[in-house]
Amino acid sequence: MKAKILLVEDHADIANLVGINLGMMDYQVDAYPDGRQASRQLHQDYDMAIFDIMLPGGIDGLSLCRQLRRINEDIPILMLTAKSGEQDLVMGLESGADDYLSKPFSVLELQARVKALLRRYHRHHQQQETGPAPILVDELAIDPTTRLVHVAEQLVNLTATEFELLWHMASQPGRVFSRDQLLNQVWGHRHDGYAHTVNSTVNRLRSKLELDPAQPKWIHTVWGVGYKFAGEHSC
Protein backbone atom coordinates (compact mmCIF):
# COMPACT_ATOMS: atom_id res chain seq x y z
CA MET A 1 0.00 0.00 0.00
CA LYS A 2 1.28 3.44 -0.90
CA ALA A 3 2.30 5.75 1.90
CA LYS A 4 -0.01 8.78 2.02
CA ILE A 5 1.55 12.19 2.59
CA LEU A 6 -0.26 15.41 3.45
CA LEU A 7 1.50 18.38 1.83
CA VAL A 8 0.60 21.99 2.68
CA GLU A 9 2.46 24.46 0.47
CA ASP A 10 1.07 27.69 -0.98
CA HIS A 11 3.60 28.03 -3.81
CA ALA A 12 2.23 25.96 -6.67
CA ASP A 13 5.62 25.35 -8.29
CA ILE A 14 7.10 23.96 -5.06
CA ALA A 15 3.99 21.88 -4.37
CA ASN A 16 4.19 20.43 -7.88
CA LEU A 17 7.92 19.74 -7.49
CA VAL A 18 7.38 17.91 -4.21
CA GLY A 19 4.34 16.02 -5.49
CA ILE A 20 6.01 14.83 -8.69
CA ASN A 21 9.24 13.72 -7.06
CA LEU A 22 7.61 11.95 -4.14
CA GLY A 23 5.14 10.40 -6.56
CA MET A 24 8.12 8.94 -8.40
CA MET A 25 8.93 7.13 -5.14
CA ASP A 26 5.43 5.60 -5.20
CA TYR A 27 4.04 7.86 -2.47
CA GLN A 28 0.56 9.38 -2.69
CA VAL A 29 0.73 13.13 -2.08
CA ASP A 30 -2.40 15.16 -1.24
CA ALA A 31 -1.52 18.85 -1.57
CA TYR A 32 -3.36 21.84 -0.12
CA PRO A 33 -2.47 25.52 -0.65
CA ASP A 34 -3.41 26.97 2.75
CA GLY A 35 -3.67 26.06 6.37
CA ARG A 36 -7.42 26.43 6.69
CA GLN A 37 -8.16 23.85 3.99
CA ALA A 38 -5.47 21.53 5.34
CA SER A 39 -6.74 21.71 8.93
CA ARG A 40 -9.91 19.90 7.81
CA GLN A 41 -7.78 16.96 6.65
CA LEU A 42 -5.77 16.36 9.82
CA HIS A 43 -8.02 13.53 11.00
CA GLN A 44 -7.47 11.60 7.77
CA ASP A 45 -5.26 8.51 7.76
CA TYR A 46 -1.92 9.92 6.62
CA ASP A 47 1.52 8.38 7.07
CA MET A 48 3.38 11.71 7.03
CA ALA A 49 2.83 15.46 6.83
CA ILE A 50 4.91 18.18 5.16
CA PHE A 51 4.06 21.74 6.20
CA ASP A 52 5.40 25.04 4.94
CA ILE A 53 5.78 27.41 7.89
CA MET A 54 4.41 30.49 6.13
CA LEU A 55 0.88 29.83 4.86
CA PRO A 56 -2.16 31.94 3.90
CA GLY A 57 -5.62 31.34 5.29
CA GLY A 58 -5.02 32.39 8.89
CA ILE A 59 -3.45 29.07 9.98
CA ASP A 60 0.31 28.75 9.52
CA GLY A 61 2.47 25.64 9.48
CA LEU A 62 3.36 25.92 13.16
CA SER A 63 -0.33 25.90 14.12
CA LEU A 64 -0.97 22.94 11.83
CA CYS A 65 1.92 21.08 13.42
CA ARG A 66 0.58 21.63 16.94
CA GLN A 67 -2.95 20.64 15.87
CA LEU A 68 -1.75 17.44 14.22
CA ARG A 69 0.38 16.50 17.23
CA ARG A 70 -2.73 16.68 19.42
CA ILE A 71 -4.45 14.24 17.04
CA ASN A 72 -1.53 11.95 16.18
CA GLU A 73 1.49 11.87 18.47
CA ASP A 74 3.88 9.89 16.31
CA ILE A 75 3.17 10.73 12.65
CA PRO A 76 6.37 12.17 11.11
CA ILE A 77 6.21 15.88 10.31
CA LEU A 78 8.67 17.67 8.04
CA MET A 79 8.68 21.48 8.00
CA LEU A 80 9.58 23.52 4.93
CA THR A 81 10.77 27.05 5.53
CA ALA A 82 12.14 29.90 3.49
CA LYS A 83 13.29 31.54 6.69
CA SER A 84 16.88 31.08 7.77
CA GLY A 85 16.48 32.66 11.18
CA GLU A 86 17.36 30.40 14.09
CA GLN A 87 14.23 31.28 16.03
CA ASP A 88 11.90 30.23 13.21
CA LEU A 89 13.64 26.87 12.81
CA VAL A 90 13.58 26.16 16.53
CA MET A 91 9.91 27.14 16.77
CA GLY A 92 9.06 24.62 14.06
CA LEU A 93 10.87 21.82 15.83
CA GLU A 94 9.54 22.75 19.25
CA SER A 95 6.01 22.70 17.80
CA GLY A 96 6.47 18.98 17.25
CA ALA A 97 8.14 18.64 13.87
CA ASP A 98 10.62 15.81 13.44
CA ASP A 99 12.78 17.55 10.88
CA TYR A 100 12.95 20.56 8.57
CA LEU A 101 14.23 21.64 5.18
CA SER A 102 15.24 25.20 4.32
CA LYS A 103 14.33 26.47 0.87
CA PRO A 104 15.80 26.13 -1.65
CA PHE A 105 16.40 22.41 -1.17
CA SER A 106 17.52 19.66 -3.51
CA VAL A 107 15.14 16.97 -4.69
CA LEU A 108 17.55 14.27 -3.54
CA GLU A 109 17.68 15.74 -0.05
CA LEU A 110 13.88 15.94 0.09
CA GLN A 111 13.54 12.33 -1.01
CA ALA A 112 16.14 11.16 1.50
CA ARG A 113 14.48 12.97 4.39
CA VAL A 114 11.02 11.65 3.54
CA LYS A 115 12.29 8.10 3.07
CA ALA A 116 14.13 8.16 6.41
CA LEU A 117 11.16 9.59 8.33
CA LEU A 118 8.71 7.08 6.84
CA ARG A 119 11.06 4.17 7.48
CA ARG A 120 11.31 5.15 11.13
CA TYR A 121 7.52 5.64 11.39
CA HIS A 122 6.72 2.23 9.92
CA ARG A 123 9.32 0.56 12.11
CA HIS A 124 7.70 2.27 15.08
CA HIS A 125 4.45 0.43 14.31
CA GLN A 126 5.85 -2.99 13.56
CA GLN A 127 5.40 -5.57 16.29
CA GLN A 128 8.44 -7.81 16.61
CA GLU A 129 8.19 -11.35 17.98
CA THR A 130 11.70 -11.20 19.41
CA GLY A 131 13.99 -8.32 20.14
CA PRO A 132 16.27 -6.73 22.69
CA ALA A 133 15.25 -6.79 26.32
CA PRO A 134 13.55 -3.71 27.76
CA ILE A 135 15.74 -1.07 29.36
CA LEU A 136 14.92 -0.31 32.99
CA VAL A 137 16.58 2.63 34.72
CA ASP A 138 15.02 3.56 38.04
CA GLU A 139 11.40 4.47 37.20
CA LEU A 140 12.06 4.70 33.44
CA ALA A 141 11.10 1.66 31.32
CA ILE A 142 11.77 1.47 27.56
CA ASP A 143 10.34 -1.55 25.71
CA PRO A 144 11.76 -1.98 22.16
CA THR A 145 9.22 -4.67 21.20
CA THR A 146 6.08 -2.67 21.91
CA ARG A 147 7.99 0.62 21.54
CA LEU A 148 6.34 1.90 24.68
CA VAL A 149 7.94 4.10 27.33
CA HIS A 150 6.77 4.42 30.93
CA VAL A 151 7.91 6.70 33.73
CA ALA A 152 6.78 5.63 37.19
CA GLU A 153 4.37 3.21 35.43
CA GLN A 154 2.77 6.10 33.54
CA LEU A 155 2.73 5.81 29.73
CA VAL A 156 4.68 8.53 27.94
CA ASN A 157 3.62 9.21 24.36
CA LEU A 158 6.63 9.66 22.10
CA THR A 159 6.92 10.27 18.40
CA ALA A 160 8.77 7.65 16.36
CA THR A 161 11.80 9.94 16.17
CA GLU A 162 11.78 10.65 19.91
CA PHE A 163 11.65 6.93 20.67
CA GLU A 164 14.51 6.15 18.27
CA LEU A 165 16.69 8.84 19.81
CA LEU A 166 15.92 7.72 23.37
CA TRP A 167 16.52 4.03 22.58
CA HIS A 168 19.75 4.76 20.72
CA MET A 169 21.23 6.71 23.61
CA ALA A 170 19.82 4.53 26.41
CA SER A 171 21.25 1.41 24.73
CA GLN A 172 24.71 2.85 25.29
CA PRO A 173 24.59 4.55 28.70
CA GLY A 174 27.45 6.87 29.47
CA ARG A 175 28.57 7.19 25.86
CA VAL A 176 28.83 10.78 24.67
CA PHE A 177 27.29 11.39 21.25
CA SER A 178 27.98 14.46 19.16
CA ARG A 179 25.03 16.05 17.39
CA ASP A 180 26.43 14.99 14.03
CA GLN A 181 26.65 11.39 15.21
CA LEU A 182 23.05 11.42 16.39
CA LEU A 183 21.88 12.98 13.12
CA ASN A 184 23.63 10.31 11.10
CA GLN A 185 22.72 7.35 13.33
CA VAL A 186 19.14 8.22 14.29
CA TRP A 187 17.83 10.40 11.46
CA GLY A 188 19.47 8.10 8.93
CA HIS A 189 21.54 10.38 6.69
CA ARG A 190 23.80 13.36 6.91
CA HIS A 191 22.24 16.67 7.96
CA ASP A 192 24.90 19.32 7.55
CA GLY A 193 23.94 22.38 9.55
CA TYR A 194 20.86 20.80 11.16
CA ALA A 195 22.02 20.51 14.77
CA HIS A 196 18.80 22.24 15.86
CA THR A 197 16.98 19.03 14.93
CA VAL A 198 18.80 17.14 17.69
CA ASN A 199 18.61 19.96 20.23
CA SER A 200 14.86 20.40 19.84
CA THR A 201 14.14 16.66 19.92
CA VAL A 202 16.17 16.34 23.13
CA ASN A 203 14.23 19.26 24.61
CA ARG A 204 10.93 17.57 23.74
CA LEU A 205 12.10 14.28 25.25
CA ARG A 206 13.13 15.99 28.46
CA SER A 207 9.79 17.77 28.72
CA LYS A 208 8.00 14.41 28.48
CA LEU A 209 10.32 12.27 30.61
CA GLU A 210 11.89 14.49 33.22
CA LEU A 211 10.33 15.73 36.44
CA ASP A 212 12.49 18.85 36.05
CA PRO A 213 13.62 19.29 32.41
CA ALA A 214 15.99 22.06 33.49
CA GLN A 215 17.86 19.53 35.65
CA PRO A 216 17.51 16.31 33.66
CA LYS A 217 18.06 12.95 35.29
CA TRP A 218 18.58 10.82 32.20
CA ILE A 219 19.60 12.86 29.14
CA HIS A 220 22.57 15.03 30.01
CA THR A 221 24.21 17.75 27.96
CA VAL A 222 27.97 17.44 27.54
CA TRP A 223 28.91 21.03 26.83
CA GLY A 224 30.84 21.56 23.63
CA VAL A 225 30.26 17.96 22.53
CA GLY A 226 26.68 16.71 22.58
CA TYR A 227 24.57 14.46 24.80
CA LYS A 228 24.73 11.25 26.81
CA PHE A 229 22.27 8.98 28.60
CA ALA A 230 23.07 8.73 32.30
CA GLY A 231 22.00 5.83 34.45
CA GLU A 232 22.76 2.13 34.82
CA HIS A 233 20.35 -0.48 33.50
CA SER A 234 18.55 -2.68 36.00
CA CYS A 235 18.81 -6.45 35.69
PDB file of C-alpha atoms in Angstrom:
ATOM      1  CA  MET A   1       0.000   0.000   0.000  1.00  0.00           C
ATOM      2  CA  LYS A   2       1.281   3.439  -0.904  1.00  0.00           C
ATOM      3  CA  ALA A   3       2.301   5.752   1.898  1.00  0.00           C
ATOM      4  CA  LYS A   4      -0.005   8.782   2.017  1.00  0.00           C
ATOM      5  CA  ILE A   5       1.551  12.189   2.589  1.00  0.00           C
ATOM      6  CA  LEU A   6      -0.259  15.406   3.455  1.00  0.00           C
ATOM      7  CA  LEU A   7       1.496  18.380   1.833  1.00  0.00           C
ATOM      8  CA  VAL A   8       0.602  21.988   2.677  1.00  0.00           C
ATOM      9  CA  GLU A   9       2.457  24.458   0.470  1.00  0.00           C
ATOM     10  CA  ASP A  10       1.065  27.694  -0.982  1.00  0.00           C
ATOM     11  CA  HIS A  11       3.604  28.033  -3.808  1.00  0.00           C
ATOM     12  CA  ALA A  12       2.233  25.961  -6.673  1.00  0.00           C
ATOM     13  CA  ASP A  13       5.622  25.350  -8.293  1.00  0.00           C
ATOM     14  CA  ILE A  14       7.098  23.959  -5.059  1.00  0.00           C
ATOM     15  CA  ALA A  15       3.989  21.881  -4.369  1.00  0.00           C
ATOM     16  CA  ASN A  16       4.191  20.425  -7.879  1.00  0.00           C
ATOM     17  CA  LEU A  17       7.916  19.742  -7.492  1.00  0.00           C
ATOM     18  CA  VAL A  18       7.376  17.909  -4.212  1.00  0.00           C
ATOM     19  CA  GLY A  19       4.340  16.022  -5.489  1.00  0.00           C
ATOM     20  CA  ILE A  20       6.009  14.834  -8.686  1.00  0.00           C
ATOM     21  CA  ASN A  21       9.242  13.717  -7.058  1.00  0.00           C
ATOM     22  CA  LEU A  22       7.608  11.948  -4.139  1.00  0.00           C
ATOM     23  CA  GLY A  23       5.137  10.402  -6.558  1.00  0.00           C
ATOM     24  CA  MET A  24       8.119   8.943  -8.404  1.00  0.00           C
ATOM     25  CA  MET A  25       8.930   7.129  -5.139  1.00  0.00           C
ATOM     26  CA  ASP A  26       5.429   5.604  -5.200  1.00  0.00           C
ATOM     27  CA  TYR A  27       4.040   7.855  -2.472  1.00  0.00           C
ATOM     28  CA  GLN A  28       0.559   9.384  -2.687  1.00  0.00           C
ATOM     29  CA  VAL A  29       0.727  13.135  -2.076  1.00  0.00           C
ATOM     30  CA  ASP A  30      -2.396  15.157  -1.240  1.00  0.00           C
ATOM     31  CA  ALA A  31      -1.525  18.852  -1.572  1.00  0.00           C
ATOM     32  CA  TYR A  32      -3.357  21.845  -0.120  1.00  0.00           C
ATOM     33  CA  PRO A  33      -2.472  25.520  -0.652  1.00  0.00           C
ATOM     34  CA  ASP A  34      -3.412  26.970   2.745  1.00  0.00           C
ATOM     35  CA  GLY A  35      -3.671  26.059   6.373  1.00  0.00           C
ATOM     36  CA  ARG A  36      -7.423  26.429   6.690  1.00  0.00           C
ATOM     37  CA  GLN A  37      -8.157  23.849   3.994  1.00  0.00           C
ATOM     38  CA  ALA A  38      -5.474  21.529   5.337  1.00  0.00           C
ATOM     39  CA  SER A  39      -6.742  21.705   8.927  1.00  0.00           C
ATOM     40  CA  ARG A  40      -9.911  19.897   7.812  1.00  0.00           C
ATOM     41  CA  GLN A  41      -7.784  16.961   6.650  1.00  0.00           C
ATOM     42  CA  LEU A  42      -5.774  16.364   9.821  1.00  0.00           C
ATOM     43  CA  HIS A  43      -8.017  13.533  11.004  1.00  0.00           C
ATOM     44  CA  GLN A  44      -7.466  11.603   7.774  1.00  0.00           C
ATOM     45  CA  ASP A  45      -5.264   8.514   7.764  1.00  0.00           C
ATOM     46  CA  TYR A  46      -1.915   9.919   6.617  1.00  0.00           C
ATOM     47  CA  ASP A  47       1.522   8.378   7.065  1.00  0.00           C
ATOM     48  CA  MET A  48       3.382  11.705   7.029  1.00  0.00           C
ATOM     49  CA  ALA A  49       2.830  15.464   6.830  1.00  0.00           C
ATOM     50  CA  ILE A  50       4.911  18.180   5.157  1.00  0.00           C
ATOM     51  CA  PHE A  51       4.060  21.744   6.200  1.00  0.00           C
ATOM     52  CA  ASP A  52       5.400  25.042   4.942  1.00  0.00           C
ATOM     53  CA  ILE A  53       5.780  27.411   7.892  1.00  0.00           C
ATOM     54  CA  MET A  54       4.409  30.492   6.133  1.00  0.00           C
ATOM     55  CA  LEU A  55       0.877  29.835   4.856  1.00  0.00           C
ATOM     56  CA  PRO A  56      -2.160  31.940   3.904  1.00  0.00           C
ATOM     57  CA  GLY A  57      -5.620  31.337   5.295  1.00  0.00           C
ATOM     58  CA  GLY A  58      -5.015  32.387   8.886  1.00  0.00           C
ATOM     59  CA  ILE A  59      -3.450  29.074   9.982  1.00  0.00           C
ATOM     60  CA  ASP A  60       0.309  28.749   9.519  1.00  0.00           C
ATOM     61  CA  GLY A  61       2.472  25.636   9.479  1.00  0.00           C
ATOM     62  CA  LEU A  62       3.359  25.916  13.164  1.00  0.00           C
ATOM     63  CA  SER A  63      -0.326  25.900  14.117  1.00  0.00           C
ATOM     64  CA  LEU A  64      -0.975  22.941  11.831  1.00  0.00           C
ATOM     65  CA  CYS A  65       1.921  21.077  13.423  1.00  0.00           C
ATOM     66  CA  ARG A  66       0.583  21.633  16.940  1.00  0.00           C
ATOM     67  CA  GLN A  67      -2.951  20.643  15.866  1.00  0.00           C
ATOM     68  CA  LEU A  68      -1.748  17.444  14.222  1.00  0.00           C
ATOM     69  CA  ARG A  69       0.383  16.502  17.233  1.00  0.00           C
ATOM     70  CA  ARG A  70      -2.728  16.679  19.424  1.00  0.00           C
ATOM     71  CA  ILE A  71      -4.447  14.243  17.041  1.00  0.00           C
ATOM     72  CA  ASN A  72      -1.531  11.953  16.178  1.00  0.00           C
ATOM     73  CA  GLU A  73       1.491  11.873  18.473  1.00  0.00           C
ATOM     74  CA  ASP A  74       3.881   9.893  16.307  1.00  0.00           C
ATOM     75  CA  ILE A  75       3.170  10.730  12.650  1.00  0.00           C
ATOM     76  CA  PRO A  76       6.368  12.172  11.113  1.00  0.00           C
ATOM     77  CA  ILE A  77       6.210  15.883  10.313  1.00  0.00           C
ATOM     78  CA  LEU A  78       8.667  17.670   8.039  1.00  0.00           C
ATOM     79  CA  MET A  79       8.677  21.478   7.995  1.00  0.00           C
ATOM     80  CA  LEU A  80       9.576  23.525   4.930  1.00  0.00           C
ATOM     81  CA  THR A  81      10.772  27.048   5.531  1.00  0.00           C
ATOM     82  CA  ALA A  82      12.141  29.904   3.494  1.00  0.00           C
ATOM     83  CA  LYS A  83      13.290  31.538   6.686  1.00  0.00           C
ATOM     84  CA  SER A  84      16.879  31.079   7.766  1.00  0.00           C
ATOM     85  CA  GLY A  85      16.480  32.658  11.182  1.00  0.00           C
ATOM     86  CA  GLU A  86      17.357  30.398  14.089  1.00  0.00           C
ATOM     87  CA  GLN A  87      14.235  31.282  16.029  1.00  0.00           C
ATOM     88  CA  ASP A  88      11.899  30.228  13.209  1.00  0.00           C
ATOM     89  CA  LEU A  89      13.639  26.873  12.811  1.00  0.00           C
ATOM     90  CA  VAL A  90      13.578  26.160  16.531  1.00  0.00           C
ATOM     91  CA  MET A  91       9.907  27.136  16.771  1.00  0.00           C
ATOM     92  CA  GLY A  92       9.063  24.624  14.059  1.00  0.00           C
ATOM     93  CA  LEU A  93      10.872  21.818  15.829  1.00  0.00           C
ATOM     94  CA  GLU A  94       9.545  22.752  19.251  1.00  0.00           C
ATOM     95  CA  SER A  95       6.011  22.704  17.797  1.00  0.00           C
ATOM     96  CA  GLY A  96       6.470  18.982  17.255  1.00  0.00           C
ATOM     97  CA  ALA A  97       8.139  18.644  13.868  1.00  0.00           C
ATOM     98  CA  ASP A  98      10.623  15.807  13.441  1.00  0.00           C
ATOM     99  CA  ASP A  99      12.785  17.550  10.876  1.00  0.00           C
ATOM    100  CA  TYR A 100      12.948  20.557   8.570  1.00  0.00           C
ATOM    101  CA  LEU A 101      14.228  21.641   5.177  1.00  0.00           C
ATOM    102  CA  SER A 102      15.239  25.197   4.321  1.00  0.00           C
ATOM    103  CA  LYS A 103      14.328  26.467   0.869  1.00  0.00           C
ATOM    104  CA  PRO A 104      15.798  26.129  -1.648  1.00  0.00           C
ATOM    105  CA  PHE A 105      16.398  22.409  -1.171  1.00  0.00           C
ATOM    106  CA  SER A 106      17.516  19.663  -3.513  1.00  0.00           C
ATOM    107  CA  VAL A 107      15.141  16.971  -4.691  1.00  0.00           C
ATOM    108  CA  LEU A 108      17.554  14.267  -3.543  1.00  0.00           C
ATOM    109  CA  GLU A 109      17.678  15.740  -0.045  1.00  0.00           C
ATOM    110  CA  LEU A 110      13.883  15.943   0.094  1.00  0.00           C
ATOM    111  CA  GLN A 111      13.543  12.329  -1.013  1.00  0.00           C
ATOM    112  CA  ALA A 112      16.142  11.160   1.496  1.00  0.00           C
ATOM    113  CA  ARG A 113      14.479  12.972   4.395  1.00  0.00           C
ATOM    114  CA  VAL A 114      11.022  11.651   3.542  1.00  0.00           C
ATOM    115  CA  LYS A 115      12.286   8.095   3.069  1.00  0.00           C
ATOM    116  CA  ALA A 116      14.131   8.161   6.412  1.00  0.00           C
ATOM    117  CA  LEU A 117      11.165   9.591   8.327  1.00  0.00           C
ATOM    118  CA  LEU A 118       8.714   7.084   6.841  1.00  0.00           C
ATOM    119  CA  ARG A 119      11.062   4.169   7.476  1.00  0.00           C
ATOM    120  CA  ARG A 120      11.305   5.155  11.133  1.00  0.00           C
ATOM    121  CA  TYR A 121       7.518   5.644  11.386  1.00  0.00           C
ATOM    122  CA  HIS A 122       6.721   2.227   9.919  1.00  0.00           C
ATOM    123  CA  ARG A 123       9.320   0.565  12.111  1.00  0.00           C
ATOM    124  CA  HIS A 124       7.697   2.274  15.075  1.00  0.00           C
ATOM    125  CA  HIS A 125       4.450   0.430  14.314  1.00  0.00           C
ATOM    126  CA  GLN A 126       5.851  -2.990  13.556  1.00  0.00           C
ATOM    127  CA  GLN A 127       5.398  -5.570  16.288  1.00  0.00           C
ATOM    128  CA  GLN A 128       8.441  -7.807  16.607  1.00  0.00           C
ATOM    129  CA  GLU A 129       8.190 -11.347  17.981  1.00  0.00           C
ATOM    130  CA  THR A 130      11.697 -11.196  19.409  1.00  0.00           C
ATOM    131  CA  GLY A 131      13.992  -8.325  20.135  1.00  0.00           C
ATOM    132  CA  PRO A 132      16.269  -6.725  22.693  1.00  0.00           C
ATOM    133  CA  ALA A 133      15.252  -6.788  26.322  1.00  0.00           C
ATOM    134  CA  PRO A 134      13.546  -3.712  27.765  1.00  0.00           C
ATOM    135  CA  ILE A 135      15.740  -1.072  29.359  1.00  0.00           C
ATOM    136  CA  LEU A 136      14.921  -0.311  32.987  1.00  0.00           C
ATOM    137  CA  VAL A 137      16.579   2.632  34.717  1.00  0.00           C
ATOM    138  CA  ASP A 138      15.021   3.559  38.045  1.00  0.00           C
ATOM    139  CA  GLU A 139      11.400   4.466  37.199  1.00  0.00           C
ATOM    140  CA  LEU A 140      12.059   4.702  33.442  1.00  0.00           C
ATOM    141  CA  ALA A 141      11.098   1.655  31.318  1.00  0.00           C
ATOM    142  CA  ILE A 142      11.769   1.465  27.564  1.00  0.00           C
ATOM    143  CA  ASP A 143      10.344  -1.553  25.705  1.00  0.00           C
ATOM    144  CA  PRO A 144      11.758  -1.977  22.164  1.00  0.00           C
ATOM    145  CA  THR A 145       9.224  -4.669  21.197  1.00  0.00           C
ATOM    146  CA  THR A 146       6.084  -2.670  21.906  1.00  0.00           C
ATOM    147  CA  ARG A 147       7.990   0.616  21.539  1.00  0.00           C
ATOM    148  CA  LEU A 148       6.336   1.904  24.682  1.00  0.00           C
ATOM    149  CA  VAL A 149       7.939   4.101  27.333  1.00  0.00           C
ATOM    150  CA  HIS A 150       6.767   4.416  30.934  1.00  0.00           C
ATOM    151  CA  VAL A 151       7.913   6.697  33.735  1.00  0.00           C
ATOM    152  CA  ALA A 152       6.778   5.634  37.186  1.00  0.00           C
ATOM    153  CA  GLU A 153       4.373   3.211  35.434  1.00  0.00           C
ATOM    154  CA  GLN A 154       2.766   6.096  33.541  1.00  0.00           C
ATOM    155  CA  LEU A 155       2.727   5.808  29.735  1.00  0.00           C
ATOM    156  CA  VAL A 156       4.684   8.525  27.938  1.00  0.00           C
ATOM    157  CA  ASN A 157       3.620   9.208  24.359  1.00  0.00           C
ATOM    158  CA  LEU A 158       6.630   9.657  22.104  1.00  0.00           C
ATOM    159  CA  THR A 159       6.925  10.268  18.404  1.00  0.00           C
ATOM    160  CA  ALA A 160       8.771   7.647  16.363  1.00  0.00           C
ATOM    161  CA  THR A 161      11.797   9.936  16.172  1.00  0.00           C
ATOM    162  CA  GLU A 162      11.780  10.650  19.908  1.00  0.00           C
ATOM    163  CA  PHE A 163      11.645   6.929  20.668  1.00  0.00           C
ATOM    164  CA  GLU A 164      14.506   6.152  18.267  1.00  0.00           C
ATOM    165  CA  LEU A 165      16.688   8.839  19.813  1.00  0.00           C
ATOM    166  CA  LEU A 166      15.924   7.716  23.366  1.00  0.00           C
ATOM    167  CA  TRP A 167      16.521   4.028  22.578  1.00  0.00           C
ATOM    168  CA  HIS A 168      19.753   4.760  20.720  1.00  0.00           C
ATOM    169  CA  MET A 169      21.228   6.708  23.614  1.00  0.00           C
ATOM    170  CA  ALA A 170      19.817   4.529  26.406  1.00  0.00           C
ATOM    171  CA  SER A 171      21.247   1.410  24.732  1.00  0.00           C
ATOM    172  CA  GLN A 172      24.712   2.849  25.290  1.00  0.00           C
ATOM    173  CA  PRO A 173      24.592   4.554  28.703  1.00  0.00           C
ATOM    174  CA  GLY A 174      27.450   6.866  29.473  1.00  0.00           C
ATOM    175  CA  ARG A 175      28.575   7.192  25.863  1.00  0.00           C
ATOM    176  CA  VAL A 176      28.829  10.781  24.667  1.00  0.00           C
ATOM    177  CA  PHE A 177      27.292  11.392  21.247  1.00  0.00           C
ATOM    178  CA  SER A 178      27.983  14.459  19.161  1.00  0.00           C
ATOM    179  CA  ARG A 179      25.030  16.052  17.392  1.00  0.00           C
ATOM    180  CA  ASP A 180      26.433  14.988  14.027  1.00  0.00           C
ATOM    181  CA  GLN A 181      26.653  11.390  15.212  1.00  0.00           C
ATOM    182  CA  LEU A 182      23.055  11.420  16.386  1.00  0.00           C
ATOM    183  CA  LEU A 183      21.882  12.979  13.123  1.00  0.00           C
ATOM    184  CA  ASN A 184      23.631  10.306  11.103  1.00  0.00           C
ATOM    185  CA  GLN A 185      22.725   7.347  13.328  1.00  0.00           C
ATOM    186  CA  VAL A 186      19.143   8.220  14.286  1.00  0.00           C
ATOM    187  CA  TRP A 187      17.831  10.398  11.463  1.00  0.00           C
ATOM    188  CA  GLY A 188      19.471   8.101   8.930  1.00  0.00           C
ATOM    189  CA  HIS A 189      21.537  10.376   6.694  1.00  0.00           C
ATOM    190  CA  ARG A 190      23.801  13.357   6.914  1.00  0.00           C
ATOM    191  CA  HIS A 191      22.236  16.669   7.958  1.00  0.00           C
ATOM    192  CA  ASP A 192      24.900  19.319   7.552  1.00  0.00           C
ATOM    193  CA  GLY A 193      23.936  22.382   9.554  1.00  0.00           C
ATOM    194  CA  TYR A 194      20.859  20.799  11.163  1.00  0.00           C
ATOM    195  CA  ALA A 195      22.017  20.514  14.769  1.00  0.00           C
ATOM    196  CA  HIS A 196      18.796  22.236  15.861  1.00  0.00           C
ATOM    197  CA  THR A 197      16.982  19.025  14.927  1.00  0.00           C
ATOM    198  CA  VAL A 198      18.798  17.144  17.689  1.00  0.00           C
ATOM    199  CA  ASN A 199      18.607  19.962  20.226  1.00  0.00           C
ATOM    200  CA  SER A 200      14.858  20.396  19.840  1.00  0.00           C
ATOM    201  CA  THR A 201      14.136  16.662  19.923  1.00  0.00           C
ATOM    202  CA  VAL A 202      16.171  16.340  23.130  1.00  0.00           C
ATOM    203  CA  ASN A 203      14.226  19.262  24.607  1.00  0.00           C
ATOM    204  CA  ARG A 204      10.926  17.575  23.744  1.00  0.00           C
ATOM    205  CA  LEU A 205      12.105  14.277  25.246  1.00  0.00           C
ATOM    206  CA  ARG A 206      13.131  15.993  28.458  1.00  0.00           C
ATOM    207  CA  SER A 207       9.790  17.773  28.720  1.00  0.00           C
ATOM    208  CA  LYS A 208       7.999  14.415  28.482  1.00  0.00           C
ATOM    209  CA  LEU A 209      10.318  12.274  30.609  1.00  0.00           C
ATOM    210  CA  GLU A 210      11.893  14.486  33.225  1.00  0.00           C
ATOM    211  CA  LEU A 211      10.334  15.732  36.436  1.00  0.00           C
ATOM    212  CA  ASP A 212      12.491  18.846  36.052  1.00  0.00           C
ATOM    213  CA  PRO A 213      13.620  19.286  32.414  1.00  0.00           C
ATOM    214  CA  ALA A 214      15.991  22.056  33.488  1.00  0.00           C
ATOM    215  CA  GLN A 215      17.859  19.526  35.647  1.00  0.00           C
ATOM    216  CA  PRO A 216      17.510  16.307  33.657  1.00  0.00           C
ATOM    217  CA  LYS A 217      18.061  12.947  35.295  1.00  0.00           C
ATOM    218  CA  TRP A 218      18.580  10.816  32.198  1.00  0.00           C
ATOM    219  CA  ILE A 219      19.596  12.856  29.143  1.00  0.00           C
ATOM    220  CA  HIS A 220      22.571  15.033  30.005  1.00  0.00           C
ATOM    221  CA  THR A 221      24.212  17.749  27.960  1.00  0.00           C
ATOM    222  CA  VAL A 222      27.968  17.442  27.545  1.00  0.00           C
ATOM    223  CA  TRP A 223      28.910  21.030  26.832  1.00  0.00           C
ATOM    224  CA  GLY A 224      30.835  21.561  23.631  1.00  0.00           C
ATOM    225  CA  VAL A 225      30.263  17.961  22.530  1.00  0.00           C
ATOM    226  CA  GLY A 226      26.684  16.708  22.578  1.00  0.00           C
ATOM    227  CA  TYR A 227      24.570  14.458  24.802  1.00  0.00           C
ATOM    228  CA  LYS A 228      24.726  11.253  26.814  1.00  0.00           C
ATOM    229  CA  PHE A 229      22.275   8.984  28.601  1.00  0.00           C
ATOM    230  CA  ALA A 230      23.072   8.730  32.302  1.00  0.00           C
ATOM    231  CA  GLY A 231      21.999   5.832  34.446  1.00  0.00           C
ATOM    232  CA  GLU A 232      22.765   2.127  34.817  1.00  0.00           C
ATOM    233  CA  HIS A 233      20.346  -0.478  33.498  1.00  0.00           C
ATOM    234  CA  SER A 234      18.547  -2.679  36.002  1.00  0.00           C
ATOM    235  CA  CYS A 235      18.810  -6.454  35.685  1.00  0.00           C
TER     236      CYS A 235
END
